[in-house]
Short mmCIF file of C-alpha atoms and ligand atoms in Angstrom, two decimals:
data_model
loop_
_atom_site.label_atom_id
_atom_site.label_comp_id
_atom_site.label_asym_id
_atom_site.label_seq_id
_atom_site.Cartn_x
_atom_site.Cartn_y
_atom_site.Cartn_z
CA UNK A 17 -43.97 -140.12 34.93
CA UNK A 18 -44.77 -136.81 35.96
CA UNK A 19 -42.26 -134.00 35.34
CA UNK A 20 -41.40 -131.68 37.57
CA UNK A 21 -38.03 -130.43 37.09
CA UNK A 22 -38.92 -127.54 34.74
CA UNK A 23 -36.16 -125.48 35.77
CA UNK A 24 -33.32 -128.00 34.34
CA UNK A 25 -35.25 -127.84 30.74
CA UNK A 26 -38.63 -128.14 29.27
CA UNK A 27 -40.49 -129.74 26.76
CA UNK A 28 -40.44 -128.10 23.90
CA UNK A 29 -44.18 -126.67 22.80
CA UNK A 30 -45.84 -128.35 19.87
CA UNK A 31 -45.84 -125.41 17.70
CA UNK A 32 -42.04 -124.94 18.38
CA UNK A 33 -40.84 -128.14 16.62
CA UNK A 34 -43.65 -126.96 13.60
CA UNK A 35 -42.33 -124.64 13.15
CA UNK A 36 -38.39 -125.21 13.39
CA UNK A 37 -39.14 -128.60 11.10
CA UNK A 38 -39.29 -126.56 7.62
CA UNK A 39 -35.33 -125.11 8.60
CA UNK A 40 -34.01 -128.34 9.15
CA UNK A 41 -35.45 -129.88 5.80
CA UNK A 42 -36.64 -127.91 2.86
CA UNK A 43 -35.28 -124.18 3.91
CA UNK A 44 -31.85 -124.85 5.53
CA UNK A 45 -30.14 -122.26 3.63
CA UNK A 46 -27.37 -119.67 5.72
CA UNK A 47 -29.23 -116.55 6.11
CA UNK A 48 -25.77 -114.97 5.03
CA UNK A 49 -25.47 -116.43 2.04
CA UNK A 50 -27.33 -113.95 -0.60
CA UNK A 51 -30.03 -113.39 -3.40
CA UNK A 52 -31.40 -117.33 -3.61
CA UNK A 53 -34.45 -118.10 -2.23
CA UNK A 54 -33.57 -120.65 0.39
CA UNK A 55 -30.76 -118.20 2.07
CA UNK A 56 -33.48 -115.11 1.84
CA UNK A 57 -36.09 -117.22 3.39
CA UNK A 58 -33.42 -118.16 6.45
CA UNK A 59 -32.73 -114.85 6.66
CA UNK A 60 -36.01 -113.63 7.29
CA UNK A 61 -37.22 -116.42 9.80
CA UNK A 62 -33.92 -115.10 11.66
CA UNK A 63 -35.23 -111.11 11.49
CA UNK A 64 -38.58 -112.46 12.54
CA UNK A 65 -37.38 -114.31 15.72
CA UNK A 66 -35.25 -111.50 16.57
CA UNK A 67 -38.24 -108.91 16.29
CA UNK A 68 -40.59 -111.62 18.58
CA UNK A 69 -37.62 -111.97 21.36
CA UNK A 70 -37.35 -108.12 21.01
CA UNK A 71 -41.04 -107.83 22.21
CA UNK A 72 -41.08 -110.33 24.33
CA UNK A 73 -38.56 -108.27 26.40
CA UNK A 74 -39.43 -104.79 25.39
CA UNK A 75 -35.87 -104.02 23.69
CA UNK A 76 -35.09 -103.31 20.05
CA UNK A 77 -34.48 -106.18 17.68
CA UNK A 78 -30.78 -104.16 16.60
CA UNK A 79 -30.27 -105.37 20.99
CA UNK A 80 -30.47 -108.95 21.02
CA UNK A 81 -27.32 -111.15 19.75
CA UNK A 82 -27.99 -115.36 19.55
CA UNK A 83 -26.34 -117.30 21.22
CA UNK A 84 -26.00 -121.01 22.21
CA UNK A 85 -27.68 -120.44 25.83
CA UNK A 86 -27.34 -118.89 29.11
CA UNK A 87 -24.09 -120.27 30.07
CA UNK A 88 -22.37 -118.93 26.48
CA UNK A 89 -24.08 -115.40 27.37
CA UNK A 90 -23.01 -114.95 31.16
CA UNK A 91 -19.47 -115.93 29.94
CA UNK A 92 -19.96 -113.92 26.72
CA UNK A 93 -20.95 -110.26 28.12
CA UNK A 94 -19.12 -110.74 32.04
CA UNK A 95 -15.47 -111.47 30.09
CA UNK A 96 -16.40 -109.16 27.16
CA UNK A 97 -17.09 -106.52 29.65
CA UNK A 98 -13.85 -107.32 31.62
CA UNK A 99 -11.84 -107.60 28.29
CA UNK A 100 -12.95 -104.20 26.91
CA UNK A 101 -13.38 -101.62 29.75
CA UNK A 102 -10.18 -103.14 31.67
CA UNK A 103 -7.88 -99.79 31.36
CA UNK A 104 -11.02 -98.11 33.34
CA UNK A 105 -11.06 -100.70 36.21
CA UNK A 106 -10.92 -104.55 37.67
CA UNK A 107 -13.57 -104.86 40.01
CA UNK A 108 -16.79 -106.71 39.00
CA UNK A 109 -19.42 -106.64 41.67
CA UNK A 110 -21.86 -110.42 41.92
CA UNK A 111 -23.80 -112.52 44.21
CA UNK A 112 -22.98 -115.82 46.49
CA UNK A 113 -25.83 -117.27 44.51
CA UNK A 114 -25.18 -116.94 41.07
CA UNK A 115 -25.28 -120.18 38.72
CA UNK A 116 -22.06 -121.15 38.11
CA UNK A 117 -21.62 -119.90 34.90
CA UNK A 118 -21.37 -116.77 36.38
CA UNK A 119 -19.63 -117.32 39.20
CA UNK A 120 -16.93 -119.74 37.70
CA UNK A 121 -16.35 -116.71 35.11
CA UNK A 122 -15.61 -114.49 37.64
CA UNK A 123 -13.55 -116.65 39.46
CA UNK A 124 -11.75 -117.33 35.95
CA UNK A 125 -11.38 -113.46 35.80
CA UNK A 126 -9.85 -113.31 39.30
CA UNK A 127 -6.88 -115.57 38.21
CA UNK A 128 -6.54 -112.90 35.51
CA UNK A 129 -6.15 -109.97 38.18
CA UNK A 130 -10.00 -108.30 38.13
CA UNK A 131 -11.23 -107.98 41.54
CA UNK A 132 -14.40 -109.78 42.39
CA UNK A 133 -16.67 -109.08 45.14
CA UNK A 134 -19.45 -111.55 45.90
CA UNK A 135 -22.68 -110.24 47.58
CA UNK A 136 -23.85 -111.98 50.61
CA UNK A 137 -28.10 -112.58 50.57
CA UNK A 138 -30.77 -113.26 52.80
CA UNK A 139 -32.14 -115.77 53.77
CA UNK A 140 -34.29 -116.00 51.01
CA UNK A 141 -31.46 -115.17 48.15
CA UNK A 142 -31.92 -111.86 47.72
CA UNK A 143 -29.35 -108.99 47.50
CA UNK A 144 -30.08 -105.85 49.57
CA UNK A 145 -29.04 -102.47 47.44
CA UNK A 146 -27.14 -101.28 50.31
CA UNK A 147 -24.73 -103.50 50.44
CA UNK A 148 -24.23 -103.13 46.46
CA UNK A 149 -24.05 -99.54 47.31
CA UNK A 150 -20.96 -99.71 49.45
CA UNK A 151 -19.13 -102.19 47.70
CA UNK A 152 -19.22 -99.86 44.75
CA UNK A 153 -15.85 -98.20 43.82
CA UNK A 154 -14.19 -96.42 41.08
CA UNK A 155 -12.85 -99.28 39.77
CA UNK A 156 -16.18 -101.22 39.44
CA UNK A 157 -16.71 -101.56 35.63
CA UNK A 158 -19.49 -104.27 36.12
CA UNK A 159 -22.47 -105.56 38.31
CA UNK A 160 -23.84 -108.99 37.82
CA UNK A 161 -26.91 -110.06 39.58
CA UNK A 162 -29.68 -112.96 38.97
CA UNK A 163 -33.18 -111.70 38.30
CA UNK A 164 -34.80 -114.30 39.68
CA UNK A 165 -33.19 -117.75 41.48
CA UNK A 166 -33.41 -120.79 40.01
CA UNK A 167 -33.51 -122.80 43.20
CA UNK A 168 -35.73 -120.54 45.15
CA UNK A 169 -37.29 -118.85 42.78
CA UNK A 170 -36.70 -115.41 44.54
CA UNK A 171 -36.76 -112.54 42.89
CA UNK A 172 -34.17 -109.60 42.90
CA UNK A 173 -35.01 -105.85 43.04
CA UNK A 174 -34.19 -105.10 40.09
CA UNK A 175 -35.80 -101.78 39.38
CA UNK A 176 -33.75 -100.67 42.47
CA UNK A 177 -30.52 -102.07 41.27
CA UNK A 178 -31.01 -100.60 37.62
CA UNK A 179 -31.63 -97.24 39.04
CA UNK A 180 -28.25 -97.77 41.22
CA UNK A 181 -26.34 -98.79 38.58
CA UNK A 182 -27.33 -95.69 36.31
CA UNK A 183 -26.85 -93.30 38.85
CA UNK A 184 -23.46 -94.82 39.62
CA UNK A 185 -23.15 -95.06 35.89
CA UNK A 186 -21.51 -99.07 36.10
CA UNK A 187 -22.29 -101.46 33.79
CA UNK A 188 -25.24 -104.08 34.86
CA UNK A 189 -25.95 -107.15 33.21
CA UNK A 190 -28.59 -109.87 34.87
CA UNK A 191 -28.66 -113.24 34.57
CA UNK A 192 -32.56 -113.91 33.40
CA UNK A 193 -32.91 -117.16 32.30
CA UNK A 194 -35.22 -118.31 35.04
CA UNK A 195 -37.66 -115.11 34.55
CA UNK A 196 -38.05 -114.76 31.13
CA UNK A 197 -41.40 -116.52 30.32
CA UNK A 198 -42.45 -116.49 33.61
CA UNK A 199 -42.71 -112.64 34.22
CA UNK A 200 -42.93 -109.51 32.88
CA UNK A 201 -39.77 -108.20 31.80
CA UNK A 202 -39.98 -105.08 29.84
CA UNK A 203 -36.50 -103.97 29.40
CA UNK A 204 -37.57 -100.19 28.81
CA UNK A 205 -38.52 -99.80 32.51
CA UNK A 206 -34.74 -100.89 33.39
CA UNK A 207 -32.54 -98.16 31.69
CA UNK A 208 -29.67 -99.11 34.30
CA UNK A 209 -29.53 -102.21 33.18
CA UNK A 210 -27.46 -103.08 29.92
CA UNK A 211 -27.22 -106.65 29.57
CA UNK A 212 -29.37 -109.52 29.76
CA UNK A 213 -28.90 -113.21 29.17
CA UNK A 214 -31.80 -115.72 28.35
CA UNK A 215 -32.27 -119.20 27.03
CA UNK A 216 -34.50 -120.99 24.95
CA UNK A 217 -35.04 -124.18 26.61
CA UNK A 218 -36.20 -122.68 29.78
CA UNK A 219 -39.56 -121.53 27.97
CA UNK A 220 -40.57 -124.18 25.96
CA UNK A 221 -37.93 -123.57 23.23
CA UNK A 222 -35.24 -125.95 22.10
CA UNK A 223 -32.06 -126.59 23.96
CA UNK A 224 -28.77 -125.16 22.49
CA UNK A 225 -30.19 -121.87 21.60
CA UNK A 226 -30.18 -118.76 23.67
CA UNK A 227 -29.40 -114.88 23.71
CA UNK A 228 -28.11 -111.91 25.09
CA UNK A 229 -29.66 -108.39 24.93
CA UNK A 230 -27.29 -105.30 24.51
CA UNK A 231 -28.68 -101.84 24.97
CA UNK A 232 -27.94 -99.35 22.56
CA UNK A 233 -27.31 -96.16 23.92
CA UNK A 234 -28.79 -92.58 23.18
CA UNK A 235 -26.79 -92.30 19.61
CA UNK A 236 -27.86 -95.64 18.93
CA UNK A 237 -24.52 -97.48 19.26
CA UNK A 238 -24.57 -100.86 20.65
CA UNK A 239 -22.60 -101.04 23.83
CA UNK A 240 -19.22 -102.10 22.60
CA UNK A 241 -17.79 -105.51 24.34
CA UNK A 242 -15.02 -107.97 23.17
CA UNK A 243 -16.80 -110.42 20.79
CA UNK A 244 -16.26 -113.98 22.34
CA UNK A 245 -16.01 -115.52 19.05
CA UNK A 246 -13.99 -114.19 16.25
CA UNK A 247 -14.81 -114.92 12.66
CA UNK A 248 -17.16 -113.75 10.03
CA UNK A 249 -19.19 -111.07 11.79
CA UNK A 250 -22.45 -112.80 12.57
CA UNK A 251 -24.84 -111.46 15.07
CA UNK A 252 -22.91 -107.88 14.39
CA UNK A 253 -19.59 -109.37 15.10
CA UNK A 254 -19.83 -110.00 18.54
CA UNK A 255 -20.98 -113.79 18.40
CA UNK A 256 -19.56 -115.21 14.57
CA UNK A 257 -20.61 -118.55 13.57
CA UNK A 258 -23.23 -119.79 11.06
CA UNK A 259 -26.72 -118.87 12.87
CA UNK A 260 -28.47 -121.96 13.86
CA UNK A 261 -31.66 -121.53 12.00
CA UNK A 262 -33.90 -123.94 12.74
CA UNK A 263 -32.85 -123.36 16.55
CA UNK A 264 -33.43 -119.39 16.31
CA UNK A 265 -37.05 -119.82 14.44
CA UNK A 266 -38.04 -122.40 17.43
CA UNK A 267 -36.67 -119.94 19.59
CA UNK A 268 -38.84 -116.85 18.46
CA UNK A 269 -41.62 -118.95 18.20
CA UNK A 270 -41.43 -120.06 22.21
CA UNK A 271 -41.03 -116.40 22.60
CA UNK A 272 -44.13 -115.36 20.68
CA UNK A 273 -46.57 -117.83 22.58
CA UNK A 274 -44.44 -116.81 25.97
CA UNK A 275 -45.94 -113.57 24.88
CA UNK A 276 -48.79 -114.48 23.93
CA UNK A 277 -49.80 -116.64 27.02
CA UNK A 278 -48.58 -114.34 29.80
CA UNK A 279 -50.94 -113.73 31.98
CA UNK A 280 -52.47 -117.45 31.54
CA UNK A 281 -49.53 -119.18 31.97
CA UNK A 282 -48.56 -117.03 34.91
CA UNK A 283 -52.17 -117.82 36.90
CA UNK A 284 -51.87 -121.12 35.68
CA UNK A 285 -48.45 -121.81 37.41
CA UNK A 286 -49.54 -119.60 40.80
CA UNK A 287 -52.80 -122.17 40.70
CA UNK A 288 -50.31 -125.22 40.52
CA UNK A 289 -48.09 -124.06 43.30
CA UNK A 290 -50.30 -123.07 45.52
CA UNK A 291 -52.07 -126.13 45.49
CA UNK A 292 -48.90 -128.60 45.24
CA UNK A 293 -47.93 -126.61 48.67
CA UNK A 294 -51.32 -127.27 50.23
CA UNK A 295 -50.56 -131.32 48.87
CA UNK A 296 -47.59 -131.07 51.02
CA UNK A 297 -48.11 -129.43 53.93
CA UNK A 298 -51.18 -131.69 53.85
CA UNK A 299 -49.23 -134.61 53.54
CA UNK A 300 -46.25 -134.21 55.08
CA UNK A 301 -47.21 -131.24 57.92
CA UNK A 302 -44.28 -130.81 60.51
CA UNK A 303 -41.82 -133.18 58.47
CA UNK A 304 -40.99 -130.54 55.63
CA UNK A 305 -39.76 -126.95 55.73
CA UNK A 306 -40.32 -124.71 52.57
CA UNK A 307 -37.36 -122.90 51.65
CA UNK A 308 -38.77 -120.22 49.29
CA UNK A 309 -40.66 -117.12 49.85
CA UNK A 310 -44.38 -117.34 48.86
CA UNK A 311 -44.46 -113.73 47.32
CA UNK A 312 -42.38 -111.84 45.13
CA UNK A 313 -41.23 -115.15 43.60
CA UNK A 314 -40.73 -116.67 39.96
CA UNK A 315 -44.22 -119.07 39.96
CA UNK A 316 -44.05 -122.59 39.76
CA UNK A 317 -40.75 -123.18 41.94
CA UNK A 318 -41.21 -125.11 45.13
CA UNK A 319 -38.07 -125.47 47.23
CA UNK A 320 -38.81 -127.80 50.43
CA UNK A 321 -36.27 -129.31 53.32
CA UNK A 322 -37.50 -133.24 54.18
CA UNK A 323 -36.65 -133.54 57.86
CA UNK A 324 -33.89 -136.06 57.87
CA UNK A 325 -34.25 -137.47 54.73
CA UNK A 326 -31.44 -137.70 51.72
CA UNK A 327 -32.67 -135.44 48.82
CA UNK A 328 -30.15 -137.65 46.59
CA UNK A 329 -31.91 -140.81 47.97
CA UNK A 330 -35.44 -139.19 47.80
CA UNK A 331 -35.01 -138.28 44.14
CA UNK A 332 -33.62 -141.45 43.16
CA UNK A 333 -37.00 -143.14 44.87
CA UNK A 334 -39.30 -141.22 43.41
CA UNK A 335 -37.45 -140.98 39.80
CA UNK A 336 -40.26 -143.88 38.66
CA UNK A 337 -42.80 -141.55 39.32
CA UNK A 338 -42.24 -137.69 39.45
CA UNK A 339 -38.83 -136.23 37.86
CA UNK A 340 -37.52 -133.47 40.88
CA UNK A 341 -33.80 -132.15 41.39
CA UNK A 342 -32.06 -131.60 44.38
CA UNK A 343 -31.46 -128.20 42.73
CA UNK A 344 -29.50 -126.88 39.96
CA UNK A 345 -28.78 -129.47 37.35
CA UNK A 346 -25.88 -128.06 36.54
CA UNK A 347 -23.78 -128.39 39.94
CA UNK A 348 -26.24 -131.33 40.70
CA UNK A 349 -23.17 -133.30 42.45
CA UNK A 350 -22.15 -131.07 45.15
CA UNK A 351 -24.21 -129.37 48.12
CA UNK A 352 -26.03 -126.29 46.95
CA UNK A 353 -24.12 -122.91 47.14
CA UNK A 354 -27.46 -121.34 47.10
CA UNK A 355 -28.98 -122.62 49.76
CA UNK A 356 -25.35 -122.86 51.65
CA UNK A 357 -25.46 -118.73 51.05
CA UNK A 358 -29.37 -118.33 52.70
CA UNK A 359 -28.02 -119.87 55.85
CA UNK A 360 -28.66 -123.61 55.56
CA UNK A 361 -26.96 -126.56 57.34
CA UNK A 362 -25.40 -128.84 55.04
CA UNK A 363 -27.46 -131.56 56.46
CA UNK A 364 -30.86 -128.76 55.56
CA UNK A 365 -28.96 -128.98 52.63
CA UNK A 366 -29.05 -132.32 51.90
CA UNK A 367 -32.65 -132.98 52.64
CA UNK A 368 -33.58 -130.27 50.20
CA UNK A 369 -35.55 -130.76 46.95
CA UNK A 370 -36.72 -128.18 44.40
CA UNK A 371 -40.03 -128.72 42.44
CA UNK A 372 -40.52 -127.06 39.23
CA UNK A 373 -43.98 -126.56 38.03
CA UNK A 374 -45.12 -126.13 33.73
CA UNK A 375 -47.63 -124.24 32.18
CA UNK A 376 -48.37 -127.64 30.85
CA UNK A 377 -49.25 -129.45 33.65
CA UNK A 378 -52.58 -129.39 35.23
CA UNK A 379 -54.09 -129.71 38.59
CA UNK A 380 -55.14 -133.16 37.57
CA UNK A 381 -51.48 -134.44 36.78
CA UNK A 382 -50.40 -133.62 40.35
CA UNK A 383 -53.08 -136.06 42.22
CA UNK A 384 -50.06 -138.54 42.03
CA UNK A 385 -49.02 -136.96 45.15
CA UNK A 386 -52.01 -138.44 46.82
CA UNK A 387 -50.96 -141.64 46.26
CA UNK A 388 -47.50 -141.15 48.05
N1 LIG B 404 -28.37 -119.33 34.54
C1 LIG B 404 -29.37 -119.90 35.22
C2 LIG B 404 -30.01 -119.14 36.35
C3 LIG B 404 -29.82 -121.17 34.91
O1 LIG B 404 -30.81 -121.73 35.60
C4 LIG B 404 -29.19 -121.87 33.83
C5 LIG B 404 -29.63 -123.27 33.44
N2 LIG B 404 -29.63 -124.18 34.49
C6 LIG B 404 -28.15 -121.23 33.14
C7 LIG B 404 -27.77 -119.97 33.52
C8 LIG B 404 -27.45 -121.90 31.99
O2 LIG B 404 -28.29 -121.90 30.88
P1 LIG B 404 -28.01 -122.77 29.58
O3 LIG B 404 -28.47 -124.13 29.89
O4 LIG B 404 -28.85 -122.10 28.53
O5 LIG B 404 -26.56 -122.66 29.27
#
């Protein structure tokens, strides 16, 4: 079976599960525990991982905070923002095409009397900085907007949006979870921008292990939020809890070879999308419509319309062969709100699947599609 849904998870690499193994057996001590070996050596492997995610996004190790994923992190820095700045205003500024742990926090946040504006997009998900310009008030206190989509793979102008949000002086946090890995995201070219949130499994690392990045400012203090979980001060008391070791060193490690492999992995994936679109324009000519933008784009994510064909009965026929989505796995039972917000029909909606290409795949895995 060929895999192609790379945006729901990957595999993990090889050297990842190396090199978490030893923290799950023989060095599974709590890196706060003290003096022993097995607690120092936990410790450590933590302060390592931190440092690799730290130059993996050009930030300083004292800026990133663990925690279980994406989804913790959105709802982590969007209600600790809310929480803590609330006597200086209620009105968070985000897209229509947010995932949905965004957009169901802010939604969560409306019910507690913050103000939410949603940015419309165009028709290929992007935000234009106008409009974020003139929905900006005094009472904005935060801006949340995806770096890159991860059903059409679009990227957002985010050097524009950073240099908004400083000059405006708002909080921004982005929701990077299908970029990081995939570009270049040096954090010291975006001083607007103050939070980040990432996850592991989206790069080759394990699942239930992600992060946020929290910009210190000029005087070195860390950006002050309401922790989202109370309790022994872990991960500088914002995120308590017993650090998952094992999880965080497989973590670091993904984020080392992401670092490592950049600009291979990036040709590699422009090389298999650009010839999985020639396979299907080949193949299937007038009958499909691509969705996504060919430039300016997160590589490796194909989003294509099949003329009157069910995407839920497509995917189901092909599941024996190549693994695709109809989109996000995560709201994978009702229409897209992503493509619903770039203008498309519900039936275009419904005839829409999203491939999602690997650094692991080659050229030679995707001949299956000349046997279709
Ligand atoms: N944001 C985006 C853009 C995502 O694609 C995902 C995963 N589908 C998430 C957030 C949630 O990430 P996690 O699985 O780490 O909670």
């Amino acid at each position: 079976m060929l895999y192609l849904d790379n945006s729901a998870t990957t595999q993990v690499h090889p050297e990842v599960k190396d090199a978490m193994l030893p923290y799950l057996m023989e060095e599974f001590g709590n890196p706060s525990s003290k003096y022993y070996s097995v607690a120092e050596n936990a410790k450590n492997a933590v302060k390592e991982a931190r440092n690799n995610l730290a130059s993996l996004l050009g930030c300083s190790s004292s800026e990133v905070i663990f925690t279980s994923g994406s989804t913790e992190s959105n709802n982590m820095i969007i209600k600790g923002v809310a929480d803590y700045y609330s006597d200086q205003g209620n009105h968070i500024i985000t897209t229509k095409v947010e995932h949905p742990s965004v957009l169901e926090t802010c939604r969560y946040l409306e019910t507690k009397g913050f103000e939410v504006t949603y940015l419309d997009v165009d028709h290929f998900g992007r935000i234009n900085i106008e409009d974020l310009k003139k929905e900006m008030k005094g009472t904005t206190i935060l801006v949340s907007v995806i770096w890159g989509n991860n059903e059409l793979g679009s990227l957002n102008d985010m050097k524009s949006i950073s240099n908004l949000c400083l000059e405006e002086n708002v909080f921004l946090h982005s929701d990077a979870t299908q970029v990081i890995g995939k570009i270049e995201v040096d954090l010291s070219n975006y001083p607007g921008l103050t939070f980040l949130s990432f996850s592991g499994h989206k790069f080759h690392g394990p699942k239930g292990i992600g992060g946020s990045f929290i910009r210190k400012d000029q005087y070195d203090i860390l950006t002050k939020i309401t922790p989202l979980l109370h309790g022994g001060g872990q991960e500088l008391g914002i995120r308590s809890g017993t650090l998952a070791v094992h999880n965080i060193v497989g973590f670091g490690k993904a984020a080392e070879l992401a670092n490592i492999h950049a600009v291979k992995n990036r040709n590699q994936l422009i090389e298999l999308e650009n010839y999985l679109t020639d396979i299907l324009k080949e193949k299937f000519n007038t009958h499909i419509v691509f969705n996504n933008d060919v430039t300016n784009k997160i590589p490796g994510i194909i989003s294509v319309q099949f003329k009157g064909v069910n995407n839920e009965i497509l995917v189901k026929k092909l599941s024996p062969i190549i693994a695709v989505s109809t989109g996000s796995a995560c709201s994978s039972s009702k229409p897209s709100h992503v493509l619903a917000a770039i203008g498309l029909s519900i039936d275009q909606v419904r005839s829409t699947i999203r491939f999602s290409l690997s650094s692991f795949l080659s050229i030679e895995d995707l001949v299956v599609f000349n046997q279709l």
